[in-house]
Short mmCIF file of C-alpha atoms and ligand atoms in Angstrom, two decimals:
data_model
loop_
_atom_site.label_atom_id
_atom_site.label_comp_id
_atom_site.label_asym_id
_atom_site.label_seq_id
_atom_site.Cartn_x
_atom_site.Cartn_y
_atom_site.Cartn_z
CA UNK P 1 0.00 0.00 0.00
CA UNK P 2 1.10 3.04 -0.56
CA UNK P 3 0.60 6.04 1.51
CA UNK P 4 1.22 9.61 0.86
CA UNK P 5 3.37 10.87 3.97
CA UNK P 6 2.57 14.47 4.88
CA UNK P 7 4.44 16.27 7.46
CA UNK P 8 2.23 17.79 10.43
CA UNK P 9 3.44 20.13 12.15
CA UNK P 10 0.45 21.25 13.85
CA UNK P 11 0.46 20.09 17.68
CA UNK P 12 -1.08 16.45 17.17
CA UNK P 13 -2.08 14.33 16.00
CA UNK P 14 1.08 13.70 15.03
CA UNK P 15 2.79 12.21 11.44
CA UNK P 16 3.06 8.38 11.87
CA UNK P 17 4.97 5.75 10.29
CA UNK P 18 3.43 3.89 7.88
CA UNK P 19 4.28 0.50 10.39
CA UNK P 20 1.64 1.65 12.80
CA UNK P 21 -0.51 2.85 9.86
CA UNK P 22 -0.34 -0.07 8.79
CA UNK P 23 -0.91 -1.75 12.67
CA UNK P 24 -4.61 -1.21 12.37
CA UNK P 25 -4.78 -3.28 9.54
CA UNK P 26 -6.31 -6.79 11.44
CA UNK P 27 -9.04 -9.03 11.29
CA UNK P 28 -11.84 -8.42 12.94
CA UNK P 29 -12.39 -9.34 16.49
CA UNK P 30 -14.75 -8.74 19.32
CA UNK P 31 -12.19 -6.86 22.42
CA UNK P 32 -14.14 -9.16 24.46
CA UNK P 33 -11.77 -11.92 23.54
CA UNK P 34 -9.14 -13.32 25.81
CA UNK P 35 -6.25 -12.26 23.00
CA UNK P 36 -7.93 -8.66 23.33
CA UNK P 37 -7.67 -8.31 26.54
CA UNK P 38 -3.68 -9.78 26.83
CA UNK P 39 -3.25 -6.94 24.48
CA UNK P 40 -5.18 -4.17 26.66
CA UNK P 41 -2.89 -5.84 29.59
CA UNK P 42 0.71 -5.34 27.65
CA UNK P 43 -0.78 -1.95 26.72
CA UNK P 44 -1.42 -0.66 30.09
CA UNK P 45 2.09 -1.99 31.24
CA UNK P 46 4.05 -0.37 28.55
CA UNK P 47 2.35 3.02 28.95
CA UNK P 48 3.49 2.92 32.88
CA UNK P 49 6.77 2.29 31.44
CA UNK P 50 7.45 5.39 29.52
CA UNK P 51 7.19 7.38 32.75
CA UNK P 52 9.56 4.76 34.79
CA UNK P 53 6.34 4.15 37.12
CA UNK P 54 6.49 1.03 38.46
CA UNK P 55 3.59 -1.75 37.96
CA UNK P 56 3.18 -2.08 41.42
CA UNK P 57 2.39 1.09 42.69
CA UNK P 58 0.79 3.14 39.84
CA UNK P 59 -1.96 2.27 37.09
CA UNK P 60 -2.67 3.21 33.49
CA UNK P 61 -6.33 3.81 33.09
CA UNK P 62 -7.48 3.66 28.92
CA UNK P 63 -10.13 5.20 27.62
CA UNK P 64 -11.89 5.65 24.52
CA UNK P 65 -11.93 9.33 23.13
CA UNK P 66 -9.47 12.40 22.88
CA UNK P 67 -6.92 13.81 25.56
CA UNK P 68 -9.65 16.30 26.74
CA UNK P 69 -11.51 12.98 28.19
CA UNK P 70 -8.45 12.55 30.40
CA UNK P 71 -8.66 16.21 31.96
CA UNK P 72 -12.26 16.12 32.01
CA UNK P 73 -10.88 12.37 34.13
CA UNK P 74 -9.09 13.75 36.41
CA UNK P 75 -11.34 16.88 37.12
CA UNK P 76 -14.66 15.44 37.78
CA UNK P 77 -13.03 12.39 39.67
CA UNK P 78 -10.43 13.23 41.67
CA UNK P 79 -11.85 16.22 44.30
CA UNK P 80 -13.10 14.68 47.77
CA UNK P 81 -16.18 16.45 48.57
CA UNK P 82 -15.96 19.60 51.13
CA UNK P 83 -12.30 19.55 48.91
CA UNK P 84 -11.20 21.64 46.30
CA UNK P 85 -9.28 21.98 43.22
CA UNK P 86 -6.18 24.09 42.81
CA UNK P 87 -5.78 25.04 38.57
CA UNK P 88 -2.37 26.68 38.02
CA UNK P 89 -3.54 28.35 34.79
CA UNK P 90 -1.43 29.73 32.59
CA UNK P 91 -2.88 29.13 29.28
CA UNK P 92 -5.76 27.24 27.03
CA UNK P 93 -5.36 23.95 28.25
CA UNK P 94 -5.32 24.63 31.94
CA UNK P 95 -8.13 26.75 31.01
CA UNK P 96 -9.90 23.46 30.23
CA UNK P 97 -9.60 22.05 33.41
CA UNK P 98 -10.90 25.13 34.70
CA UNK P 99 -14.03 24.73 32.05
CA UNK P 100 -14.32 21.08 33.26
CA UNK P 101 -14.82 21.76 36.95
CA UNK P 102 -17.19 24.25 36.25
CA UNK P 103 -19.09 22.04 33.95
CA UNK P 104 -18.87 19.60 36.83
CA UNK P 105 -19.48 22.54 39.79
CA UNK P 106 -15.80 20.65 40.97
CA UNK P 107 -15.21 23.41 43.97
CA UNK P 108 -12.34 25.11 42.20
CA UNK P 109 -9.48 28.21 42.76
CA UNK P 110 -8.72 29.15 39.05
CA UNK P 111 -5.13 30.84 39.62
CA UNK P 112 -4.55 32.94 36.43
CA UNK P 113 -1.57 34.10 35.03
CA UNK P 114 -0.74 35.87 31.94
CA UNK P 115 -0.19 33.27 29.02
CA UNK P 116 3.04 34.21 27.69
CA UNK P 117 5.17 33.38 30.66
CA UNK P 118 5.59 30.79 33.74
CA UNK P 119 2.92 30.67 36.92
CA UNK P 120 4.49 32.47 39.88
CA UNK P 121 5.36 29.89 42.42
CA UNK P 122 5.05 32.73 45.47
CA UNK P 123 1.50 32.97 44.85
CA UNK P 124 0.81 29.44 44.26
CA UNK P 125 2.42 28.99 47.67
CA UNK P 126 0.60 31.11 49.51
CA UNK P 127 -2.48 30.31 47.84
CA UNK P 128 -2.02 26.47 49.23
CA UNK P 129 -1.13 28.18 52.68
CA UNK P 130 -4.06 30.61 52.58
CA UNK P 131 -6.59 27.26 51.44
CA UNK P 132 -6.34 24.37 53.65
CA UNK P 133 -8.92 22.93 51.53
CA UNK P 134 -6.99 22.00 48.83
CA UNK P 135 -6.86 18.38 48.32
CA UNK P 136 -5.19 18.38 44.26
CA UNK P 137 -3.57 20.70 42.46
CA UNK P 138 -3.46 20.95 38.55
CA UNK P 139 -1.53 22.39 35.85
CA UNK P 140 -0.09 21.36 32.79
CA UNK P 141 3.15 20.12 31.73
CA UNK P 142 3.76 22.06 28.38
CA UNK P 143 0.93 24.80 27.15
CA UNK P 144 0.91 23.57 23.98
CA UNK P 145 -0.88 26.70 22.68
CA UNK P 146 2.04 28.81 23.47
CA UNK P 147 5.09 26.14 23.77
CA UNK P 148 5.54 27.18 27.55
CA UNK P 149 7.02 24.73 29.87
CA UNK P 150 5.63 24.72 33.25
CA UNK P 151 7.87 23.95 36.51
CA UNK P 152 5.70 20.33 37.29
CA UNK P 153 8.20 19.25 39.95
CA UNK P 154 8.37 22.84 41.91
CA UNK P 155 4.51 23.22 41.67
CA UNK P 156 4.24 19.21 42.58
CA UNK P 157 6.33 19.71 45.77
CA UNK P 158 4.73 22.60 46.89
CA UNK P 159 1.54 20.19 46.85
CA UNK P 160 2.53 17.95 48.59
CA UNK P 161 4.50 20.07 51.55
CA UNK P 162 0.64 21.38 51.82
CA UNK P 163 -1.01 17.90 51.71
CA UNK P 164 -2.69 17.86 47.83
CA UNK P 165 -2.09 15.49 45.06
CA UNK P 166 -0.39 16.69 42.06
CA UNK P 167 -2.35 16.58 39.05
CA UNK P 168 -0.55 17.17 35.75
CA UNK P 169 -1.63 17.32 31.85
CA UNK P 170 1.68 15.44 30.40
CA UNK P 171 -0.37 15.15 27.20
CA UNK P 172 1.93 16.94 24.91
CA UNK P 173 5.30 15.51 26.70
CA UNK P 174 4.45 12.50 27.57
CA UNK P 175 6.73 9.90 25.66
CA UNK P 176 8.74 12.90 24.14
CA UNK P 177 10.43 15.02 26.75
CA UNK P 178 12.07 11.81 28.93
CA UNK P 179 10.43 12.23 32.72
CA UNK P 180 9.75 10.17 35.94
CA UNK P 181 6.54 10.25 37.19
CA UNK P 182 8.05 10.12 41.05
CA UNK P 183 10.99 12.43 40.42
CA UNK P 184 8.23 14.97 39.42
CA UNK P 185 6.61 15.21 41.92
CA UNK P 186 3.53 13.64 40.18
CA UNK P 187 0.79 11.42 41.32
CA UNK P 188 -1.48 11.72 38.28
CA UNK P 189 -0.54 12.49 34.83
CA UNK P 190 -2.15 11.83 31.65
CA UNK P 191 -1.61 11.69 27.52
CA UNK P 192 -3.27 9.98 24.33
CA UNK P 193 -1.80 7.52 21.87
CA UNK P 194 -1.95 10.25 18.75
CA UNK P 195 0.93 12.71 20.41
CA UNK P 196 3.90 11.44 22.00
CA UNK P 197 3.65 7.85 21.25
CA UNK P 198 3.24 8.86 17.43
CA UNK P 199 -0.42 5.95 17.47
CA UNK P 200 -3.57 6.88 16.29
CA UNK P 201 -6.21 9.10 17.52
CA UNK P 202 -9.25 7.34 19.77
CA UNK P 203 -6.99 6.29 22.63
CA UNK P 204 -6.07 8.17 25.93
CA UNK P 205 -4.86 7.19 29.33
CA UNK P 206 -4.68 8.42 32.16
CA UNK P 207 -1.47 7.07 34.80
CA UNK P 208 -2.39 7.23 38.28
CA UNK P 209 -0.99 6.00 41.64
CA UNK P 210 -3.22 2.77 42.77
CA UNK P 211 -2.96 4.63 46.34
CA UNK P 212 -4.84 7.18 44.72
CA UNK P 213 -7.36 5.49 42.57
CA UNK P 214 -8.30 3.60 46.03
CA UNK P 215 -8.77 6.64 48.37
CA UNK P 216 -10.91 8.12 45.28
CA UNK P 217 -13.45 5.49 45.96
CA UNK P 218 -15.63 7.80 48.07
CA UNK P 219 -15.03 11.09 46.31
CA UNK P 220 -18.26 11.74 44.28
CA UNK P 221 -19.05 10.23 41.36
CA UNK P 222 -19.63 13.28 38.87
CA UNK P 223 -19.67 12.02 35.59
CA UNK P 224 -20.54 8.40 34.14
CA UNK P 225 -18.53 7.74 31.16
CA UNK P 226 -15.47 9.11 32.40
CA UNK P 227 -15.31 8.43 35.68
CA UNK P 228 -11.51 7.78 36.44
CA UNK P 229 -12.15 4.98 39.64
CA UNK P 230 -15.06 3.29 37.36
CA UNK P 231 -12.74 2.76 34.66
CA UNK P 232 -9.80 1.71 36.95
CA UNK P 233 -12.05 -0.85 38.94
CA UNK P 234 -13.58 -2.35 35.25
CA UNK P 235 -10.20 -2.78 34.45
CA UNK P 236 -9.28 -4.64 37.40
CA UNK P 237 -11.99 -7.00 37.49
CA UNK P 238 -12.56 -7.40 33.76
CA UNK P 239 -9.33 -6.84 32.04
CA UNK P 240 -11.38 -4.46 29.66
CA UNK P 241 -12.57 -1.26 29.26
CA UNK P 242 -16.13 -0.48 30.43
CA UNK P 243 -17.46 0.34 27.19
CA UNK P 244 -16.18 -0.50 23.41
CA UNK P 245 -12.71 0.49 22.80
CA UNK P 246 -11.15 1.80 19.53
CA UNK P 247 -10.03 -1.96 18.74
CA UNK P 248 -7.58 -0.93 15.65
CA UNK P 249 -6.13 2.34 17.52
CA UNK P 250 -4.87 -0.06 20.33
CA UNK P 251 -3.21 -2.41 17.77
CA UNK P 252 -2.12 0.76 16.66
CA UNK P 253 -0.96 2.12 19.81
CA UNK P 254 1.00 -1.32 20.58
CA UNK P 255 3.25 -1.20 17.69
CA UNK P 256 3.54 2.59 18.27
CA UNK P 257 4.97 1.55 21.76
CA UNK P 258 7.21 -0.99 20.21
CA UNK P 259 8.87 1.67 17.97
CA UNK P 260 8.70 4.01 21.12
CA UNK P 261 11.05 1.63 22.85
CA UNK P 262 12.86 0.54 19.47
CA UNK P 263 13.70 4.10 19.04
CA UNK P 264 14.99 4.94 22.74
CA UNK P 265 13.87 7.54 24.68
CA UNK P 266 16.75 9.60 24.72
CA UNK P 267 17.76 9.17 21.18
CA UNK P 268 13.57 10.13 20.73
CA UNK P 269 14.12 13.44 22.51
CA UNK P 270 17.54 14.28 20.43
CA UNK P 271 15.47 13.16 17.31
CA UNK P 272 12.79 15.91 18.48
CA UNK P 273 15.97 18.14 19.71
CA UNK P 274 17.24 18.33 15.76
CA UNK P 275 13.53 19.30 14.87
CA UNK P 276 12.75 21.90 16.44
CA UNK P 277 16.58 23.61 16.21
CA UNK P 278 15.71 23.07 12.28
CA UNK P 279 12.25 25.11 13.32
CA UNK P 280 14.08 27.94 15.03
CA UNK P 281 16.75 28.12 12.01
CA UNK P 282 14.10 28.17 9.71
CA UNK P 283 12.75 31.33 11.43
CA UNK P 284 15.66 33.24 11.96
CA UNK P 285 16.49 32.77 8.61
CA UNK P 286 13.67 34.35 7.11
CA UNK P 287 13.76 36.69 9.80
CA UNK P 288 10.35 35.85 11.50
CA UNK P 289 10.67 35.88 15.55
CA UNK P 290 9.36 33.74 18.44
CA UNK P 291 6.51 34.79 20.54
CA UNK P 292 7.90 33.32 23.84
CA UNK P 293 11.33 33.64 25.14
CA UNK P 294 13.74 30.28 24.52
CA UNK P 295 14.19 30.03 28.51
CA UNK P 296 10.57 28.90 28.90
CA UNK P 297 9.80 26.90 25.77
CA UNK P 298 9.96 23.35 25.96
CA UNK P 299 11.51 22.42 22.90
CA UNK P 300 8.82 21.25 21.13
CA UNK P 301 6.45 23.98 20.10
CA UNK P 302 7.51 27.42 18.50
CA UNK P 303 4.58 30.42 18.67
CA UNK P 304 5.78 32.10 15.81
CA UNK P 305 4.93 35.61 15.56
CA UNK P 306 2.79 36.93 11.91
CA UNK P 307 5.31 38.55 9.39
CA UNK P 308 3.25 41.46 9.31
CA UNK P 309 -0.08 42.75 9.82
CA UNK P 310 -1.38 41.58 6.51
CA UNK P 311 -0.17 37.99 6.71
CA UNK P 312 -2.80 35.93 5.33
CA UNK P 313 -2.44 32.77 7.59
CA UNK P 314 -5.10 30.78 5.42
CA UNK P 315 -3.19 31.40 1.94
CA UNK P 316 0.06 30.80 3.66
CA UNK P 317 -1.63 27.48 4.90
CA UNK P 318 -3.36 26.40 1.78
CA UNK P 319 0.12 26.63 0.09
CA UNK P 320 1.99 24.51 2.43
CA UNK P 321 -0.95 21.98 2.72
CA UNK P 322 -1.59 20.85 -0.63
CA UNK P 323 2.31 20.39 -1.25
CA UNK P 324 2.08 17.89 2.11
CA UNK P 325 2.82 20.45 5.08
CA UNK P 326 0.59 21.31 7.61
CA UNK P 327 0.92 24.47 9.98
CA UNK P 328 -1.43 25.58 12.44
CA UNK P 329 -3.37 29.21 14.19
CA UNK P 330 -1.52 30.03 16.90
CA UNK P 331 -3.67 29.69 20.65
CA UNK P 332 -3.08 33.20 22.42
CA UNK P 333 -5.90 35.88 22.23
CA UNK P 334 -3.61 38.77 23.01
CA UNK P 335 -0.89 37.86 20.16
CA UNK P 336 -1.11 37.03 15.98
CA UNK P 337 0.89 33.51 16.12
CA UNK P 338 1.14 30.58 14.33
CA UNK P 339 2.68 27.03 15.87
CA UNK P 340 5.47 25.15 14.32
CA UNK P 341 5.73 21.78 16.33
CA UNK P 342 8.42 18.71 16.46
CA UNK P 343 6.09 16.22 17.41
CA UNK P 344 5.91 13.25 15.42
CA UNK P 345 7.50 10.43 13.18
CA UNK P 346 9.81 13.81 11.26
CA UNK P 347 12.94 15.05 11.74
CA UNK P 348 15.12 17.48 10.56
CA UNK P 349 15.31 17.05 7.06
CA UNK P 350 11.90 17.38 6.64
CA UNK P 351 11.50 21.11 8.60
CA UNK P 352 14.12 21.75 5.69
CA UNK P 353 11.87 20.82 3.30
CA UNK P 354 8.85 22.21 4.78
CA UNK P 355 11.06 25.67 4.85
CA UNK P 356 11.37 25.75 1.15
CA UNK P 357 8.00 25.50 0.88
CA UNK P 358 7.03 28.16 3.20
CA UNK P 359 8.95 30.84 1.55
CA UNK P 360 7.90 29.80 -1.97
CA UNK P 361 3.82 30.49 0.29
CA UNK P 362 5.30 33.52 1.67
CA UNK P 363 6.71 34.89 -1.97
CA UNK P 364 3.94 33.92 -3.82
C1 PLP O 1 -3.61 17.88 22.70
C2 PLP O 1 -3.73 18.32 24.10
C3 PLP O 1 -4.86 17.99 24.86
C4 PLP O 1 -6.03 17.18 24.33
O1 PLP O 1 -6.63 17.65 23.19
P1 PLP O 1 -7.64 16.69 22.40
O2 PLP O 1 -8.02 17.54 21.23
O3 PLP O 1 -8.78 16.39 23.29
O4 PLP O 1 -6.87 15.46 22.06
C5 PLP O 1 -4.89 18.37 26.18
N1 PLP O 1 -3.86 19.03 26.75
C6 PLP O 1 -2.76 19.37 26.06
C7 PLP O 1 -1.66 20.08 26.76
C8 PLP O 1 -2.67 19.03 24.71
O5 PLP O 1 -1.56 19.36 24.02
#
């Protein structure tokens, strides 16, 4: 079979290889079979493994639908009642959490700060001092909106000196930039099989400590479907997932995992390293600049600032796209961006290709 390959370089999902394209290809089977559910098993055991969490004190909890399920996961299941939620918000996605608990009426402190820099750990501090009803806190690993990377250990050890669980969205690091859950600081963290993993879209997990998942027994149940100790306690007794999973994404995500390992993590991470330096050559050269400052980016999304008032982001984007390039709007109200991203089954030669390309849209 042959597939065209296009390069995406919007923030997932991500450009696969044609292997785990290919993965989904199976015959048909019911996932309640016995060989199903020995592949949910290896699943769940690999995911744990990216993270270095160890089998017997942590869990990976699968669902079926985007990352979003995950937050909206965590958020309606993980608050004791009389408790409340701490969101360290300092951009769109934490913003979502925020959405989610009040969607849920999750008792909540949204702590805002501006979007174009890091959440000051003072007044997260003495917003845990000030709130002895704080039983989580939440933020999220990388913004992916902006490409800010957000201090998860600091903010998960000022948790826990104050008692709360940390709570982090890893799903735009997970299985890229290489991290320990427990040297983190973190006691729940999340992603989905069509970012870091480079798998299909339809898959998401959420990794959890079992100490956790236990004690969240008798928090209130506030949503059905994705109730995070329902899905956990299905999966114990069953093997399965509580409702239908995406059967081909999870063959998918398997031999995504098997590449993930084949690959290495570290020589992943240099892999997305080489990308994204391509991505910041590529803008210097044409002399474009970088919304956020290098410091606080995490090395795999660039905000890139518009050329000029009358960029036309569509045109630019219709060009790249039907020559096999995808770029994407940029996530900040306050600031005319676009996103670059190193995410993905590319590397470096193909941001130099993608380059040419660009400044053929931008010229023409
Ligand atoms: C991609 C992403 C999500 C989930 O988005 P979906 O569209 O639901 O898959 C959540 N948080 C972050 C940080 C992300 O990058």
């Amino acid at each position: 079979m042959n597939i065209q390959r296009n390069v995406l370089l919007n923030p997932g999902p991500a450009t696969t290889t044609d292997t785990v394209k290919m993965a989904q290809i199976v015959p048909d089977i019911c996932p309640r079979e016995r060989e199903f559910g020995q592949l949910m098993r290896e699943l769940s055991t690999d995911l744990l493994k990216v993270v270095h969490a160890d089998a017997a004190d942590w869990a990976a909890v699968l669902f079926c639908g985007s990352g979003t399920l995950c937050i909206d996961s965590c958020v309606s299941s993980l608050v004791p009642a009389g408790k409340r939620l701490l969101i360290i918000n300092n951009g769109a996605y934490s913003a979502r959490a925020a959405a989610v608990a009040r969607a849920y009426s999750v008792p909540h402190i949204n702590l805002t700060f501006p979007a174009d820099g890091l959440p000051d750990l003072d007044a997260v501090e003495s917003t845990l001092a000030e709130n002895t009803d704080i039983a989580a806190v939440y933020t999220t690993h990388q913004e992916t909106g902006t490409g800010i990377l957000n201090p998860v250990r600091e903010i998960g050890a000022l948790a826990h000196a104050h008692g709360a669980v940390m709570i982090a969205d890893t799903i735009s690091t997970y299985a890229m930039i290489p991290f320990s859950a427990d040297e983190m600081n973190i006691d729940v963290c999340m992603s989905s099989a069509q970012k870091g993993i480079q798998g299909m879209t339809g898959l998401s997990f959420v990794i959890a400590k079992k100490s956790l998942l236990t004690a969240a027994k008798d928090y209130p149940v506030r949503s059905y479907y994705t109730n995070l100790v329902m899905q956990y306690e299905g999966f114990e007794e069953t093997g399965e997932m509580r409702f239908t999973p995406p059967v081909q994404t999870v063959y998918a995500a398997k031999r995504a995992l098997a590449e993930y390992f084949a690959e290495g993590e570290a020589k992943k991470w240099a892999r997305h390293t080489r990308t994204i330096n391509a991505i910041h050559e590529g803008i210097a050269r044409l002399g474009l600049t970088e919304t956020i400052p290098r410091a606080i980016q995490s090395g795999l999304v660039v905000a890139v600032n518009y050329p000029s008032a009358d960029f036309d982001f569509t045109r630019v984007h219709d060009y790249c796209y039907e020559r096999g390039y995808t770029i994407y709007p940029g996530k900040m109200q306050t600031a005319s961006t676009f996103r670059l991203c190193a995410l993905g089954a590319i590397d470096a030669p193909d941001i130099a290709a993608f380059f040419r390309v660009f400044e053929e849209a931008l010229n023409a």
